[in-house]
């Protein structure tokens, strides 16, 4: 079931035959749409060159003599790709009318399935760190070992993102989604076999499989948004897809302290609680893997926009993955975004991984409170992501928005750092929420800004590189902040992050 996209559809006025050339006259009408009459005087319209009266052509010529009115932001991509004169044609559609566009109702199903299995993957990332002291006692390992259960997600991503991005660009969306959901399910079941004190290596193996699954997940939001959603929905859809991952982290902060309380004096009960958490996770992951197999499609029957139709109709031979990588690294604004996105996202990963250790330093025996603070941080970030998505859809102001959010993230980190040790739990909840709102809200901004400044390069390639930078900075920040936290205090580790975020502000402003 599809409905025609009124804004980008290839609609034509009744009685007119299809035509290959279009004459763009200034005004609000998108290319390919015919205005049958002039309203309120000789306004600018988009006229087909065949089958129109002399009066219409005269009016068009008169309108061309006046200054052009800028197009709406969501039409900018179309004007770069669609024909503007009788001698020009839409790339990939030579000798044929403009392709039909439509919005498929299935797009919401695809987005929901992806968001849910991304949620489960993010839950498995943080489920160890939020109760690190419990797993340290159960497996008899150091805090660094437990930290690596989180950092393995970051470590696996860096070498695997390039083949994963190549797979997405050459083999398509569905195969990439199946690999992400399938490996996520497999890793969850392997963990079920690790609930014995001497089997830490088995739980690490399961976490490694989940970390590989993450590689096939994090690069998909912008691709799903562009392939399935219309131009006025793209930013919101991308933010929603990122939202699923954030919600998984939020649940990962909330549930493990509740499902696995600190009962190290009763090892059997502790093992039973850990087993309950692992089996519950694997059951949900299996159900979502099944849904992915039966309902996740490669692309809709009709492209959602004229720009997407042009890209889909381009000959595959024209795309070079290596050339795309080279072009991206020659793009100075993208390189700066790569560094700044890596800094702010890596800082978020580091804070999330070490939050339990920071909280327990000042609030002994408050594992559940630490989880709730993490939940507050992520939920506030989810709200920030949604609002940023709506804001971008409405304004298309990328540079200024990213700079403002970056500055506010830095201020949130400073406030969190110097209020953590005051001894008032409510203050930590509030400052953690402020930090999460801006720091996590930046994530979809980075994706959409990258797509904007790197067009027409693949969204999967730019998203993959952004995530790779985030993982590298995440590993370095977690190791450095963890060392500072252990040797000195959580405040020292947080100040370290503040310095880097300030550097990120400077680079974002360039």
PDB file of C-alpha atoms in Angstrom, residues 344 384 388 400-416 430-442 445 498 501-502 504-505 508:
ATOM      1  CA  UNK A 344      31.837  14.144  21.688  1.00  0.00           C
ATOM      2  CA  UNK A 384      17.361  15.880  22.585  1.00  0.00           C
ATOM      3  CA  UNK A 388      17.194  18.099  17.014  1.00  0.00           C
ATOM      4  CA  UNK A 400      24.992  26.672  13.639  1.00  0.00           C
ATOM      5  CA  UNK A 401      22.959  23.918  15.291  1.00  0.00           C
ATOM      6  CA  UNK A 402      25.937  21.592  15.718  1.00  0.00           C
ATOM      7  CA  UNK A 403      28.054  24.393  17.191  1.00  0.00           C
ATOM      8  CA  UNK A 404      25.384  25.428  19.712  1.00  0.00           C
ATOM      9  CA  UNK A 405      24.738  21.842  20.815  1.00  0.00           C
ATOM     10  CA  UNK A 406      28.492  21.253  21.150  1.00  0.00           C
ATOM     11  CA  UNK A 407      28.919  24.306  23.395  1.00  0.00           C
ATOM     12  CA  UNK A 408      25.992  23.243  25.574  1.00  0.00           C
ATOM     13  CA  UNK A 409      27.409  19.699  25.822  1.00  0.00           C
ATOM     14  CA  UNK A 410      30.695  21.135  27.079  1.00  0.00           C
ATOM     15  CA  UNK A 411      28.892  23.255  29.677  1.00  0.00           C
ATOM     16  CA  UNK A 412      26.867  20.208  30.749  1.00  0.00           C
ATOM     17  CA  UNK A 413      30.067  18.183  31.210  1.00  0.00           C
ATOM     18  CA  UNK A 414      31.638  20.949  33.308  1.00  0.00           C
ATOM     19  CA  UNK A 415      28.581  21.173  35.571  1.00  0.00           C
ATOM     20  CA  UNK A 416      28.400  17.380  35.925  1.00  0.00           C
ATOM     21  CA  UNK A 430      19.682  16.777  37.086  1.00  0.00           C
ATOM     22  CA  UNK A 431      23.212  17.434  35.824  1.00  0.00           C
ATOM     23  CA  UNK A 432      23.358  13.980  34.228  1.00  0.00           C
ATOM     24  CA  UNK A 433      20.101  14.732  32.419  1.00  0.00           C
ATOM     25  CA  UNK A 434      21.411  18.056  31.129  1.00  0.00           C
ATOM     26  CA  UNK A 435      24.626  16.398  29.951  1.00  0.00           C
ATOM     27  CA  UNK A 436      22.745  13.611  28.188  1.00  0.00           C
ATOM     28  CA  UNK A 437      20.240  15.960  26.538  1.00  0.00           C
ATOM     29  CA  UNK A 438      22.900  17.815  24.604  1.00  0.00           C
ATOM     30  CA  UNK A 439      25.685  15.238  24.282  1.00  0.00           C
ATOM     31  CA  UNK A 440      23.447  12.401  23.050  1.00  0.00           C
ATOM     32  CA  UNK A 441      21.238  14.818  21.135  1.00  0.00           C
ATOM     33  CA  UNK A 442      24.272  15.610  19.000  1.00  0.00           C
ATOM     34  CA  UNK A 445      23.041  15.987  14.040  1.00  0.00           C
ATOM     35  CA  UNK A 498      36.144  18.655  29.417  1.00  0.00           C
ATOM     36  CA  UNK A 501      35.227  18.852  24.414  1.00  0.00           C
ATOM     37  CA  UNK A 502      36.554  22.424  24.481  1.00  0.00           C
ATOM     38  CA  UNK A 504      35.927  20.083  19.797  1.00  0.00           C
ATOM     39  CA  UNK A 505      34.138  23.440  20.092  1.00  0.00           C
ATOM     40  CA  UNK A 508      33.440  22.895  15.085  1.00  0.00           C
TER      41      UNK A 508
END
